[in-house]
PDB file of N, CA and C in Angstrom:
ATOM      1  N   UNK W   1      25.570 -13.563  35.876  1.00 81.00           N
ATOM      2  CA  UNK W   1      25.467 -13.750  37.302  1.00 81.00           C
ATOM      3  C   UNK W   1      23.995 -13.963  37.666  1.00 81.00           C
ATOM      4  N   UNK W   2      23.755 -14.772  38.671  1.00 85.00           N
ATOM      5  CA  UNK W   2      22.379 -15.035  39.071  1.00 85.00           C
ATOM      6  C   UNK W   2      22.136 -14.554  40.492  1.00 85.00           C
ATOM      7  N   UNK W   3      20.872 -14.345  40.762  1.00 90.00           N
ATOM      8  CA  UNK W   3      20.445 -13.901  42.076  1.00 90.00           C
ATOM      9  C   UNK W   3      19.329 -14.825  42.535  1.00 90.00           C
ATOM     10  N   UNK W   4      19.316 -15.143  43.794  1.00 91.00           N
ATOM     11  CA  UNK W   4      18.291 -16.010  44.360  1.00 91.00           C
ATOM     12  C   UNK W   4      17.173 -15.142  44.930  1.00 91.00           C
ATOM     13  N   UNK W   5      15.945 -15.455  44.530  1.00 90.00           N
ATOM     14  CA  UNK W   5      14.760 -14.752  45.021  1.00 90.00           C
ATOM     15  C   UNK W   5      13.842 -15.784  45.658  1.00 90.00           C
ATOM     16  N   UNK W   6      13.307 -15.432  46.806  1.00 89.00           N
ATOM     17  CA  UNK W   6      12.336 -16.300  47.466  1.00 89.00           C
ATOM     18  C   UNK W   6      10.977 -15.622  47.413  1.00 89.00           C
ATOM     19  N   UNK W   7       9.998 -16.371  46.947  1.00 86.00           N
ATOM     20  CA  UNK W   7       8.623 -15.893  46.876  1.00 86.00           C
ATOM     21  C   UNK W   7       7.821 -16.587  47.965  1.00 86.00           C
ATOM     22  N   UNK W   8       7.177 -15.815  48.816  1.00 87.00           N
ATOM     23  CA  UNK W   8       6.252 -16.378  49.794  1.00 87.00           C
ATOM     24  C   UNK W   8       4.874 -16.359  49.154  1.00 87.00           C
ATOM     25  N   UNK W   9       4.494 -17.504  48.613  1.00 84.00           N
ATOM     26  CA  UNK W   9       3.256 -17.621  47.855  1.00 84.00           C
ATOM     27  C   UNK W   9       2.088 -17.893  48.788  1.00 84.00           C
ATOM     28  N   UNK W  10       0.872 -17.598  48.323  1.00 83.00           N
ATOM     29  CA  UNK W  10      -0.303 -17.961  49.116  1.00 83.00           C
ATOM     30  C   UNK W  10      -0.288 -19.462  49.409  1.00 83.00           C
ATOM     31  N   UNK W  11      -0.822 -19.839  50.540  1.00 73.00           N
ATOM     32  CA  UNK W  11      -0.799 -21.242  50.976  1.00 73.00           C
ATOM     33  C   UNK W  11      -1.344 -22.188  49.915  1.00 73.00           C
ATOM     34  N   UNK W  12      -2.335 -21.758  49.155  1.00 71.00           N
ATOM     35  CA  UNK W  12      -2.931 -22.615  48.127  1.00 71.00           C
ATOM     36  C   UNK W  12      -1.985 -22.863  46.965  1.00 71.00           C
ATOM     37  N   UNK W  13      -0.922 -22.048  46.853  1.00 70.00           N
ATOM     38  CA  UNK W  13       0.019 -22.185  45.747  1.00 70.00           C
ATOM     39  C   UNK W  13       1.284 -22.951  46.113  1.00 70.00           C
ATOM     40  N   UNK W  14       1.394 -23.399  47.336  1.00 71.00           N
ATOM     41  CA  UNK W  14       2.552 -24.211  47.689  1.00 71.00           C
ATOM     42  C   UNK W  14       3.534 -23.553  48.632  1.00 71.00           C
ATOM     43  N   UNK W  15       3.172 -22.469  49.276  1.00 82.00           N
ATOM     44  CA  UNK W  15       4.054 -21.874  50.271  1.00 82.00           C
ATOM     45  C   UNK W  15       5.184 -21.076  49.667  1.00 82.00           C
ATOM     46  N   UNK W  16       6.402 -21.348  50.122  1.00 87.00           N
ATOM     47  CA  UNK W  16       7.571 -20.576  49.733  1.00 87.00           C
ATOM     48  C   UNK W  16       8.331 -21.286  48.602  1.00 87.00           C
ATOM     49  N   UNK W  17       8.738 -20.529  47.594  1.00 87.00           N
ATOM     50  CA  UNK W  17       9.506 -21.066  46.475  1.00 87.00           C
ATOM     51  C   UNK W  17      10.715 -20.166  46.237  1.00 87.00           C
ATOM     52  N   UNK W  18      11.855 -20.771  45.971  1.00 91.00           N
ATOM     53  CA  UNK W  18      13.075 -20.015  45.695  1.00 91.00           C
ATOM     54  C   UNK W  18      13.519 -20.282  44.264  1.00 91.00           C
ATOM     55  N   UNK W  19      13.889 -19.206  43.578  1.00 91.00           N
ATOM     56  CA  UNK W  19      14.348 -19.308  42.196  1.00 91.00           C
ATOM     57  C   UNK W  19      15.692 -18.609  42.050  1.00 91.00           C
ATOM     58  N   UNK W  20      16.540 -19.154  41.203  1.00 93.00           N
ATOM     59  CA  UNK W  20      17.770 -18.485  40.805  1.00 93.00           C
ATOM     60  C   UNK W  20      17.523 -17.867  39.440  1.00 93.00           C
ATOM     61  N   UNK W  21      17.625 -16.545  39.372  1.00 94.00           N
ATOM     62  CA  UNK W  21      17.349 -15.817  38.138  1.00 94.00           C
ATOM     63  C   UNK W  21      18.534 -14.929  37.777  1.00 94.00           C
ATOM     64  N   UNK W  22      18.728 -14.685  36.486  1.00 94.00           N
ATOM     65  CA  UNK W  22      19.779 -13.749  36.087  1.00 94.00           C
ATOM     66  C   UNK W  22      19.530 -12.368  36.698  1.00 94.00           C
ATOM     67  N   UNK W  23      20.616 -11.695  37.055  1.00 93.00           N
ATOM     68  CA  UNK W  23      20.502 -10.370  37.670  1.00 93.00           C
ATOM     69  C   UNK W  23      19.657  -9.417  36.833  1.00 93.00           C
ATOM     70  N   UNK W  24      19.834  -9.453  35.512  1.00 94.00           N
ATOM     71  CA  UNK W  24      19.086  -8.545  34.640  1.00 94.00           C
ATOM     72  C   UNK W  24      17.584  -8.788  34.726  1.00 94.00           C
ATOM     73  N   UNK W  25      17.180 -10.035  34.862  1.00 95.00           N
ATOM     74  CA  UNK W  25      15.756 -10.372  34.977  1.00 95.00           C
ATOM     75  C   UNK W  25      15.222  -9.901  36.331  1.00 95.00           C
ATOM     76  N   UNK W  26      16.000 -10.120  37.379  1.00 93.00           N
ATOM     77  CA  UNK W  26      15.594  -9.676  38.720  1.00 93.00           C
ATOM     78  C   UNK W  26      15.409  -8.170  38.735  1.00 93.00           C
ATOM     79  N   UNK W  27      16.347  -7.457  38.158  1.00 93.00           N
ATOM     80  CA  UNK W  27      16.266  -6.001  38.141  1.00 93.00           C
ATOM     81  C   UNK W  27      15.062  -5.522  37.328  1.00 93.00           C
ATOM     82  N   UNK W  28      14.822  -6.127  36.172  1.00 94.00           N
ATOM     83  CA  UNK W  28      13.662  -5.752  35.349  1.00 94.00           C
ATOM     84  C   UNK W  28      12.363  -6.045  36.097  1.00 94.00           C
ATOM     85  N   UNK W  29      12.305  -7.191  36.768  1.00 93.00           N
ATOM     86  CA  UNK W  29      11.119  -7.556  37.542  1.00 93.00           C
ATOM     87  C   UNK W  29      10.887  -6.551  38.666  1.00 93.00           C
ATOM     88  N   UNK W  30      11.940  -6.224  39.397  1.00 92.00           N
ATOM     89  CA  UNK W  30      11.832  -5.265  40.496  1.00 92.00           C
ATOM     90  C   UNK W  30      11.384  -3.889  39.988  1.00 92.00           C
ATOM     91  N   UNK W  31      12.018  -3.428  38.919  1.00 94.00           N
ATOM     92  CA  UNK W  31      11.660  -2.114  38.387  1.00 94.00           C
ATOM     93  C   UNK W  31      10.214  -2.084  37.905  1.00 94.00           C
ATOM     94  N   UNK W  32       9.770  -3.169  37.294  1.00 93.00           N
ATOM     95  CA  UNK W  32       8.386  -3.231  36.834  1.00 93.00           C
ATOM     96  C   UNK W  32       7.397  -3.241  37.988  1.00 93.00           C
ATOM     97  N   UNK W  33       7.698  -4.022  39.020  1.00 92.00           N
ATOM     98  CA  UNK W  33       6.790  -4.125  40.166  1.00 92.00           C
ATOM     99  C   UNK W  33       6.732  -2.847  40.988  1.00 92.00           C
ATOM    100  N   UNK W  34       7.819  -2.086  41.000  1.00 94.00           N
ATOM    101  CA  UNK W  34       7.847  -0.846  41.779  1.00 94.00           C
ATOM    102  C   UNK W  34       7.501   0.377  40.938  1.00 94.00           C
ATOM    103  N   UNK W  35       7.105   0.138  39.683  1.00 92.00           N
ATOM    104  CA  UNK W  35       6.725   1.211  38.762  1.00 92.00           C
ATOM    105  C   UNK W  35       7.837   2.235  38.599  1.00 92.00           C
ATOM    106  N   UNK W  36       9.068   1.741  38.548  1.00 93.00           N
ATOM    107  CA  UNK W  36      10.230   2.605  38.391  1.00 93.00           C
ATOM    108  C   UNK W  36      10.182   3.296  37.034  1.00 93.00           C
ATOM    109  N   UNK W  37      10.626   4.529  37.014  1.00 92.00           N
ATOM    110  CA  UNK W  37      10.707   5.264  35.751  1.00 92.00           C
ATOM    111  C   UNK W  37      11.967   4.883  34.977  1.00 92.00           C
ATOM    112  N   UNK W  38      12.893   4.202  35.669  1.00 88.00           N
ATOM    113  CA  UNK W  38      14.145   3.790  35.037  1.00 88.00           C
ATOM    114  C   UNK W  38      13.997   2.408  34.419  1.00 88.00           C
ATOM    115  N   UNK W  39      14.602   2.230  33.283  1.00 90.00           N
ATOM    116  CA  UNK W  39      14.732   0.912  32.670  1.00 90.00           C
ATOM    117  C   UNK W  39      16.229   0.713  32.481  1.00 90.00           C
ATOM    118  N   UNK W  40      16.775  -0.160  33.294  1.00 90.00           N
ATOM    119  CA  UNK W  40      18.214  -0.375  33.304  1.00 90.00           C
ATOM    120  C   UNK W  40      18.646  -1.223  32.118  1.00 90.00           C
ATOM    121  N   UNK W  41      19.711  -0.810  31.481  1.00 94.00           N
ATOM    122  CA  UNK W  41      20.279  -1.604  30.385  1.00 94.00           C
ATOM    123  C   UNK W  41      20.843  -2.905  30.944  1.00 94.00           C
ATOM    124  N   UNK W  42      20.873  -3.953  30.135  1.00 94.00           N
ATOM    125  CA  UNK W  42      21.418  -5.227  30.613  1.00 94.00           C
ATOM    126  C   UNK W  42      22.869  -5.072  31.063  1.00 94.00           C
ATOM    127  N   UNK W  43      23.194  -5.762  32.136  1.00 93.00           N
ATOM    128  CA  UNK W  43      24.576  -5.777  32.629  1.00 93.00           C
ATOM    129  C   UNK W  43      25.351  -6.928  31.993  1.00 93.00           C
ATOM    130  N   UNK W  44      24.646  -7.995  31.633  1.00 92.00           N
ATOM    131  CA  UNK W  44      25.304  -9.147  31.011  1.00 92.00           C
ATOM    132  C   UNK W  44      25.867  -8.728  29.658  1.00 92.00           C
ATOM    133  N   UNK W  45      27.014  -9.287  29.333  1.00 93.00           N
ATOM    134  CA  UNK W  45      27.647  -9.012  28.042  1.00 93.00           C
ATOM    135  C   UNK W  45      27.800 -10.276  27.216  1.00 93.00           C
ATOM    136  N   UNK W  46      27.703 -11.419  27.852  1.00 94.00           N
ATOM    137  CA  UNK W  46      27.846 -12.699  27.178  1.00 94.00           C
ATOM    138  C   UNK W  46      26.586 -13.004  26.370  1.00 94.00           C
ATOM    139  N   UNK W  47      26.770 -13.451  25.130  1.00 97.00           N
ATOM    140  CA  UNK W  47      25.648 -13.729  24.239  1.00 97.00           C
ATOM    141  C   UNK W  47      24.664 -14.725  24.849  1.00 97.00           C
ATOM    142  N   UNK W  48      25.167 -15.831  25.367  1.00 95.00           N
ATOM    143  CA  UNK W  48      24.282 -16.857  25.934  1.00 95.00           C
ATOM    144  C   UNK W  48      23.515 -16.344  27.157  1.00 95.00           C
ATOM    145  N   UNK W  49      24.178 -15.554  27.992  1.00 94.00           N
ATOM    146  CA  UNK W  49      23.492 -14.973  29.152  1.00 94.00           C
ATOM    147  C   UNK W  49      22.384 -14.018  28.711  1.00 94.00           C
ATOM    148  N   UNK W  50      22.656 -13.231  27.696  1.00 96.00           N
ATOM    149  CA  UNK W  50      21.648 -12.301  27.179  1.00 96.00           C
ATOM    150  C   UNK W  50      20.469 -13.053  26.566  1.00 96.00           C
ATOM    151  N   UNK W  51      20.754 -14.163  25.864  1.00 97.00           N
ATOM    152  CA  UNK W  51      19.669 -14.967  25.301  1.00 97.00           C
ATOM    153  C   UNK W  51      18.826 -15.609  26.405  1.00 97.00           C
ATOM    154  N   UNK W  52      19.472 -16.081  27.462  1.00 94.00           N
ATOM    155  CA  UNK W  52      18.744 -16.673  28.584  1.00 94.00           C
ATOM    156  C   UNK W  52      17.821 -15.645  29.217  1.00 94.00           C
ATOM    157  N   UNK W  53      18.337 -14.445  29.471  1.00 95.00           N
ATOM    158  CA  UNK W  53      17.511 -13.379  30.054  1.00 95.00           C
ATOM    159  C   UNK W  53      16.366 -12.998  29.123  1.00 95.00           C
ATOM    160  N   UNK W  54      16.671 -12.884  27.836  1.00 96.00           N
ATOM    161  CA  UNK W  54      15.634 -12.534  26.859  1.00 96.00           C
ATOM    162  C   UNK W  54      14.532 -13.581  26.848  1.00 96.00           C
ATOM    163  N   UNK W  55      14.900 -14.849  26.863  1.00 97.00           N
ATOM    164  CA  UNK W  55      13.923 -15.932  26.861  1.00 97.00           C
ATOM    165  C   UNK W  55      13.055 -15.895  28.118  1.00 97.00           C
ATOM    166  N   UNK W  56      13.691 -15.720  29.280  1.00 96.00           N
ATOM    167  CA  UNK W  56      12.932 -15.654  30.534  1.00 96.00           C
ATOM    168  C   UNK W  56      11.970 -14.463  30.531  1.00 96.00           C
ATOM    169  N   UNK W  57      12.455 -13.309  30.081  1.00 96.00           N
ATOM    170  CA  UNK W  57      11.595 -12.125  30.036  1.00 96.00           C
ATOM    171  C   UNK W  57      10.437 -12.313  29.061  1.00 96.00           C
ATOM    172  N   UNK W  58      10.697 -12.955  27.930  1.00 97.00           N
ATOM    173  CA  UNK W  58       9.628 -13.202  26.952  1.00 97.00           C
ATOM    174  C   UNK W  58       8.555 -14.110  27.529  1.00 97.00           C
ATOM    175  N   UNK W  59       8.981 -15.173  28.213  1.00 97.00           N
ATOM    176  CA  UNK W  59       7.995 -16.082  28.829  1.00 97.00           C
ATOM    177  C   UNK W  59       7.224 -15.387  29.933  1.00 97.00           C
ATOM    178  N   UNK W  60       7.914 -14.534  30.700  1.00 95.00           N
ATOM    179  CA  UNK W  60       7.248 -13.776  31.760  1.00 95.00           C
ATOM    180  C   UNK W  60       6.216 -12.824  31.174  1.00 95.00           C
ATOM    181  N   UNK W  61       6.583 -12.122  30.120  1.00 96.00           N
ATOM    182  CA  UNK W  61       5.652 -11.191  29.469  1.00 96.00           C
ATOM    183  C   UNK W  61       4.429 -11.939  28.949  1.00 96.00           C
ATOM    184  N   UNK W  62       4.629 -13.070  28.315  1.00 97.00           N
ATOM    185  CA  UNK W  62       3.511 -13.868  27.803  1.00 97.00           C
ATOM    186  C   UNK W  62       2.606 -14.304  28.942  1.00 97.00           C
ATOM    187  N   UNK W  63       3.206 -14.808  30.010  1.00 97.00           N
ATOM    188  CA  UNK W  63       2.413 -15.273  31.149  1.00 97.00           C
ATOM    189  C   UNK W  63       1.647 -14.119  31.802  1.00 97.00           C
ATOM    190  N   UNK W  64       2.311 -12.992  31.988  1.00 96.00           N
ATOM    191  CA  UNK W  64       1.646 -11.841  32.602  1.00 96.00           C
ATOM    192  C   UNK W  64       0.524 -11.301  31.717  1.00 96.00           C
ATOM    193  N   UNK W  65       0.713 -11.336  30.411  1.00 97.00           N
ATOM    194  CA  UNK W  65      -0.330 -10.888  29.485  1.00 97.00           C
ATOM    195  C   UNK W  65      -1.569 -11.768  29.606  1.00 97.00           C
ATOM    196  N   UNK W  66      -1.367 -13.079  29.641  1.00 97.00           N
ATOM    197  CA  UNK W  66      -2.505 -13.992  29.787  1.00 97.00           C
ATOM    198  C   UNK W  66      -3.162 -13.846  31.156  1.00 97.00           C
ATOM    199  N   UNK W  67      -2.359 -13.660  32.187  1.00 97.00           N
ATOM    200  CA  UNK W  67      -2.906 -13.457  33.532  1.00 97.00           C
ATOM    201  C   UNK W  67      -3.709 -12.157  33.590  1.00 97.00           C
ATOM    202  N   UNK W  68      -3.183 -11.103  32.975  1.00 97.00           N
ATOM    203  CA  UNK W  68      -3.909  -9.818  32.936  1.00 97.00           C
ATOM    204  C   UNK W  68      -5.261  -9.995  32.244  1.00 97.00           C
ATOM    205  N   UNK W  69      -5.279 -10.743  31.142  1.00 97.00           N
ATOM    206  CA  UNK W  69      -6.543 -10.966  30.436  1.00 97.00           C
ATOM    207  C   UNK W  69      -7.552 -11.678  31.323  1.00 97.00           C
ATOM    208  N   UNK W  70      -7.111 -12.666  32.081  1.00 98.00           N
ATOM    209  CA  UNK W  70      -8.037 -13.375  32.972  1.00 98.00           C
ATOM    210  C   UNK W  70      -8.537 -12.472  34.090  1.00 98.00           C
ATOM    211  N   UNK W  71      -7.677 -11.592  34.578  1.00 98.00           N
ATOM    212  CA  UNK W  71      -8.108 -10.636  35.599  1.00 98.00           C
ATOM    213  C   UNK W  71      -9.127  -9.651  35.032  1.00 98.00           C
ATOM    214  N   UNK W  72      -8.912  -9.218  33.803  1.00 98.00           N
ATOM    215  CA  UNK W  72      -9.860  -8.321  33.136  1.00 98.00           C
ATOM    216  C   UNK W  72     -11.228  -8.992  33.031  1.00 98.00           C
ATOM    217  N   UNK W  73     -11.235 -10.233  32.547  1.00 98.00           N
ATOM    218  CA  UNK W  73     -12.501 -10.959  32.392  1.00 98.00           C
ATOM    219  C   UNK W  73     -13.168 -11.186  33.747  1.00 98.00           C
ATOM    220  N   UNK W  74     -12.378 -11.499  34.762  1.00 98.00           N
ATOM    221  CA  UNK W  74     -12.942 -11.714  36.104  1.00 98.00           C
ATOM    222  C   UNK W  74     -13.537 -10.419  36.657  1.00 98.00           C
ATOM    223  N   UNK W  75     -12.860  -9.300  36.434  1.00 98.00           N
ATOM    224  CA  UNK W  75     -13.392  -8.012  36.893  1.00 98.00           C
ATOM    225  C   UNK W  75     -14.702  -7.696  36.187  1.00 98.00           C
ATOM    226  N   UNK W  76     -14.760  -7.968  34.887  1.00 97.00           N
ATOM    227  CA  UNK W  76     -15.987  -7.722  34.122  1.00 97.00           C
ATOM    228  C   UNK W  76     -17.129  -8.624  34.598  1.00 97.00           C
ATOM    229  N   UNK W  77     -16.784  -9.828  35.016  1.00 97.00           N
ATOM    230  CA  UNK W  77     -17.808 -10.788  35.447  1.00 97.00           C
ATOM    231  C   UNK W  77     -18.337 -10.518  36.854  1.00 97.00           C
ATOM    232  N   UNK W  78     -17.748  -9.571  37.573  1.00 97.00           N
ATOM    233  CA  UNK W  78     -18.210  -9.306  38.940  1.00 97.00           C
ATOM    234  C   UNK W  78     -19.610  -8.716  38.975  1.00 97.00           C
ATOM    235  N   UNK W  79     -20.020  -8.093  37.873  1.00 95.00           N
ATOM    236  CA  UNK W  79     -21.343  -7.468  37.835  1.00 95.00           C
ATOM    237  C   UNK W  79     -21.737  -7.215  36.387  1.00 95.00           C
ATOM    238  N   UNK W  80     -23.045  -7.289  36.084  1.00 93.00           N
ATOM    239  CA  UNK W  80     -23.458  -6.940  34.724  1.00 93.00           C
ATOM    240  C   UNK W  80     -23.242  -5.454  34.419  1.00 93.00           C
ATOM    241  N   UNK W  81     -22.950  -4.697  35.469  1.00 93.00           N
ATOM    242  CA  UNK W  81     -22.717  -3.258  35.303  1.00 93.00           C
ATOM    243  C   UNK W  81     -21.285  -2.881  35.685  1.00 93.00           C
ATOM    244  N   UNK W  82     -20.365  -3.846  35.631  1.00 96.00           N
ATOM    245  CA  UNK W  82     -18.968  -3.556  35.956  1.00 96.00           C
ATOM    246  C   UNK W  82     -18.475  -2.414  35.067  1.00 96.00           C
ATOM    247  N   UNK W  83     -17.717  -1.526  35.641  1.00 97.00           N
ATOM    248  CA  UNK W  83     -17.249  -0.330  34.955  1.00 97.00           C
ATOM    249  C   UNK W  83     -16.131  -0.683  33.974  1.00 97.00           C
ATOM    250  N   UNK W  84     -16.495  -0.870  32.731  1.00 97.00           N
ATOM    251  CA  UNK W  84     -15.520  -1.252  31.708  1.00 97.00           C
ATOM    252  C   UNK W  84     -14.527  -0.135  31.427  1.00 97.00           C
ATOM    253  N   UNK W  85     -14.942   1.085  31.608  1.00 97.00           N
ATOM    254  CA  UNK W  85     -14.001   2.203  31.426  1.00 97.00           C
ATOM    255  C   UNK W  85     -12.885   2.087  32.458  1.00 97.00           C
ATOM    256  N   UNK W  86     -13.250   1.828  33.717  1.00 98.00           N
ATOM    257  CA  UNK W  86     -12.248   1.666  34.775  1.00 98.00           C
ATOM    258  C   UNK W  86     -11.368   0.447  34.514  1.00 98.00           C
ATOM    259  N   UNK W  87     -11.962  -0.631  34.025  1.00 98.00           N
ATOM    260  CA  UNK W  87     -11.185  -1.834  33.696  1.00 98.00           C
ATOM    261  C   UNK W  87     -10.177  -1.507  32.599  1.00 98.00           C
ATOM    262  N   UNK W  88     -10.613  -0.805  31.575  1.00 97.00           N
ATOM    263  CA  UNK W  88      -9.721  -0.421  30.475  1.00 97.00           C
ATOM    264  C   UNK W  88      -8.582   0.480  30.940  1.00 97.00           C
ATOM    265  N   UNK W  89      -8.882   1.402  31.844  1.00 98.00           N
ATOM    266  CA  UNK W  89      -7.842   2.288  32.374  1.00 98.00           C
ATOM    267  C   UNK W  89      -6.831   1.472  33.185  1.00 98.00           C
ATOM    268  N   UNK W  90      -7.326   0.589  34.046  1.00 97.00           N
ATOM    269  CA  UNK W  90      -6.428  -0.242  34.856  1.00 97.00           C
ATOM    270  C   UNK W  90      -5.558  -1.138  33.984  1.00 97.00           C
ATOM    271  N   UNK W  91      -6.108  -1.599  32.870  1.00 97.00           N
ATOM    272  CA  UNK W  91      -5.382  -2.494  31.962  1.00 97.00           C
ATOM    273  C   UNK W  91      -4.577  -1.730  30.914  1.00 97.00           C
ATOM    274  N   UNK W  92      -4.682  -0.404  30.912  1.00 96.00           N
ATOM    275  CA  UNK W  92      -4.005   0.444  29.918  1.00 96.00           C
ATOM    276  C   UNK W  92      -4.388   0.024  28.498  1.00 96.00           C
ATOM    277  N   UNK W  93      -5.707  -0.131  28.285  1.00 97.00           N
ATOM    278  CA  UNK W  93      -6.217  -0.572  26.984  1.00 97.00           C
ATOM    279  C   UNK W  93      -7.265   0.392  26.459  1.00 97.00           C
ATOM    280  N   UNK W  94      -7.273   0.515  25.158  1.00 97.00           N
ATOM    281  CA  UNK W  94      -8.330   1.248  24.480  1.00 97.00           C
ATOM    282  C   UNK W  94      -9.603   0.389  24.513  1.00 97.00           C
ATOM    283  N   UNK W  95     -10.783   0.997  24.394  1.00 95.00           N
ATOM    284  CA  UNK W  95     -12.023   0.223  24.415  1.00 95.00           C
ATOM    285  C   UNK W  95     -12.052  -0.914  23.383  1.00 95.00           C
ATOM    286  N   UNK W  96     -11.504  -0.682  22.199  1.00 95.00           N
ATOM    287  CA  UNK W  96     -11.522  -1.741  21.181  1.00 95.00           C
ATOM    288  C   UNK W  96     -10.640  -2.916  21.600  1.00 95.00           C
ATOM    289  N   UNK W  97      -9.484  -2.630  22.194  1.00 97.00           N
ATOM    290  CA  UNK W  97      -8.613  -3.701  22.688  1.00 97.00           C
ATOM    291  C   UNK W  97      -9.301  -4.468  23.809  1.00 97.00           C
ATOM    292  N   UNK W  98      -9.949  -3.728  24.702  1.00 97.00           N
ATOM    293  CA  UNK W  98     -10.647  -4.349  25.825  1.00 97.00           C
ATOM    294  C   UNK W  98     -11.729  -5.287  25.315  1.00 97.00           C
ATOM    295  N   UNK W  99     -12.472  -4.856  24.309  1.00 96.00           N
ATOM    296  CA  UNK W  99     -13.511  -5.699  23.730  1.00 96.00           C
ATOM    297  C   UNK W  99     -12.972  -7.003  23.188  1.00 96.00           C
ATOM    298  N   UNK W 100     -11.841  -6.937  22.518  1.00 96.00           N
ATOM    299  CA  UNK W 100     -11.207  -8.144  21.962  1.00 96.00           C
ATOM    300  C   UNK W 100     -10.797  -9.084  23.093  1.00 96.00           C
ATOM    301  N   UNK W 101     -10.193  -8.537  24.132  1.00 97.00           N
ATOM    302  CA  UNK W 101      -9.756  -9.354  25.273  1.00 97.00           C
ATOM    303  C   UNK W 101     -10.949  -9.990  25.965  1.00 97.00           C
ATOM    304  N   UNK W 102     -12.002  -9.224  26.183  1.00 97.00           N
ATOM    305  CA  UNK W 102     -13.193  -9.760  26.840  1.00 97.00           C
ATOM    306  C   UNK W 102     -13.790 -10.903  26.019  1.00 97.00           C
ATOM    307  N   UNK W 103     -13.908 -10.681  24.731  1.00 96.00           N
ATOM    308  CA  UNK W 103     -14.480 -11.705  23.856  1.00 96.00           C
ATOM    309  C   UNK W 103     -13.618 -12.968  23.842  1.00 96.00           C
ATOM    310  N   UNK W 104     -12.316 -12.784  23.783  1.00 96.00           N
ATOM    311  CA  UNK W 104     -11.390 -13.917  23.776  1.00 96.00           C
ATOM    312  C   UNK W 104     -11.482 -14.726  25.078  1.00 96.00           C
ATOM    313  N   UNK W 105     -11.943 -14.081  26.146  1.00 96.00           N
ATOM    314  CA  UNK W 105     -12.045 -14.737  27.441  1.00 96.00           C
ATOM    315  C   UNK W 105     -13.487 -15.043  27.840  1.00 96.00           C
ATOM    316  N   UNK W 106     -14.349 -15.175  26.835  1.00 95.00           N
ATOM    317  CA  UNK W 106     -15.708 -15.640  27.066  1.00 95.00           C
ATOM    318  C   UNK W 106     -16.692 -14.606  27.572  1.00 95.00           C
ATOM    319  N   UNK W 107     -16.330 -13.348  27.514  1.00 96.00           N
ATOM    320  CA  UNK W 107     -17.230 -12.269  27.936  1.00 96.00           C
ATOM    321  C   UNK W 107     -17.760 -11.575  26.689  1.00 96.00           C
ATOM    322  N   UNK W 108     -18.961 -11.013  26.747  1.00 94.00           N
ATOM    323  CA  UNK W 108     -19.486 -10.310  25.565  1.00 94.00           C
ATOM    324  C   UNK W 108     -18.701  -9.022  25.305  1.00 94.00           C
ATOM    325  N   UNK W 109     -18.378  -8.805  24.061  1.00 90.00           N
ATOM    326  CA  UNK W 109     -17.677  -7.566  23.679  1.00 90.00           C
ATOM    327  C   UNK W 109     -18.596  -6.378  23.926  1.00 90.00           C
ATOM    328  N   UNK W 110     -19.835  -6.554  23.554  1.00 86.00           N
ATOM    329  CA  UNK W 110     -20.826  -5.488  23.688  1.00 86.00           C
ATOM    330  C   UNK W 110     -21.956  -6.016  24.543  1.00 86.00           C
ATOM    331  N   UNK W 111     -22.257  -5.390  25.638  1.00 81.00           N
ATOM    332  CA  UNK W 111     -23.317  -5.861  26.547  1.00 81.00           C
ATOM    333  C   UNK W 111     -24.706  -5.694  25.953  1.00 81.00           C
ATOM    334  N   UNK W 112     -24.848  -4.835  24.950  1.00 75.00           N
ATOM    335  CA  UNK W 112     -26.168  -4.578  24.366  1.00 75.00           C
ATOM    336  C   UNK W 112     -26.568  -5.634  23.355  1.00 75.00           C
ATOM    337  N   UNK W 113     -25.605  -6.403  22.915  1.00 58.00           N
ATOM    338  CA  UNK W 113     -25.886  -7.396  21.873  1.00 58.00           C
ATOM    339  C   UNK W 113     -26.597  -8.604  22.430  1.00 58.00           C
TER     340      UNK W 113
END
């Protein structure tokens, strides 16, 4: 089963967009955005429906991971003294992971180097 979601995007992104998404994806998205402690099991039982949801969730996770990395790099670039500890906490990353992400996004891993 699918559910229609309308996103009111910033004007620079094209205004309002409507998507039809599987119920399981909508529920996972909602629970993630609201920081729910519950993770609901899939309601779909059909193999193809489960594969469709899995594929959509995988692409969403990949996109969000790349977006998070760009936000991390942008936060670090706001100042030569940007609080990397706070950035790491917000990103739920260990300092070594943060260093790898920063380097991958054109920021110095170590500011002293």
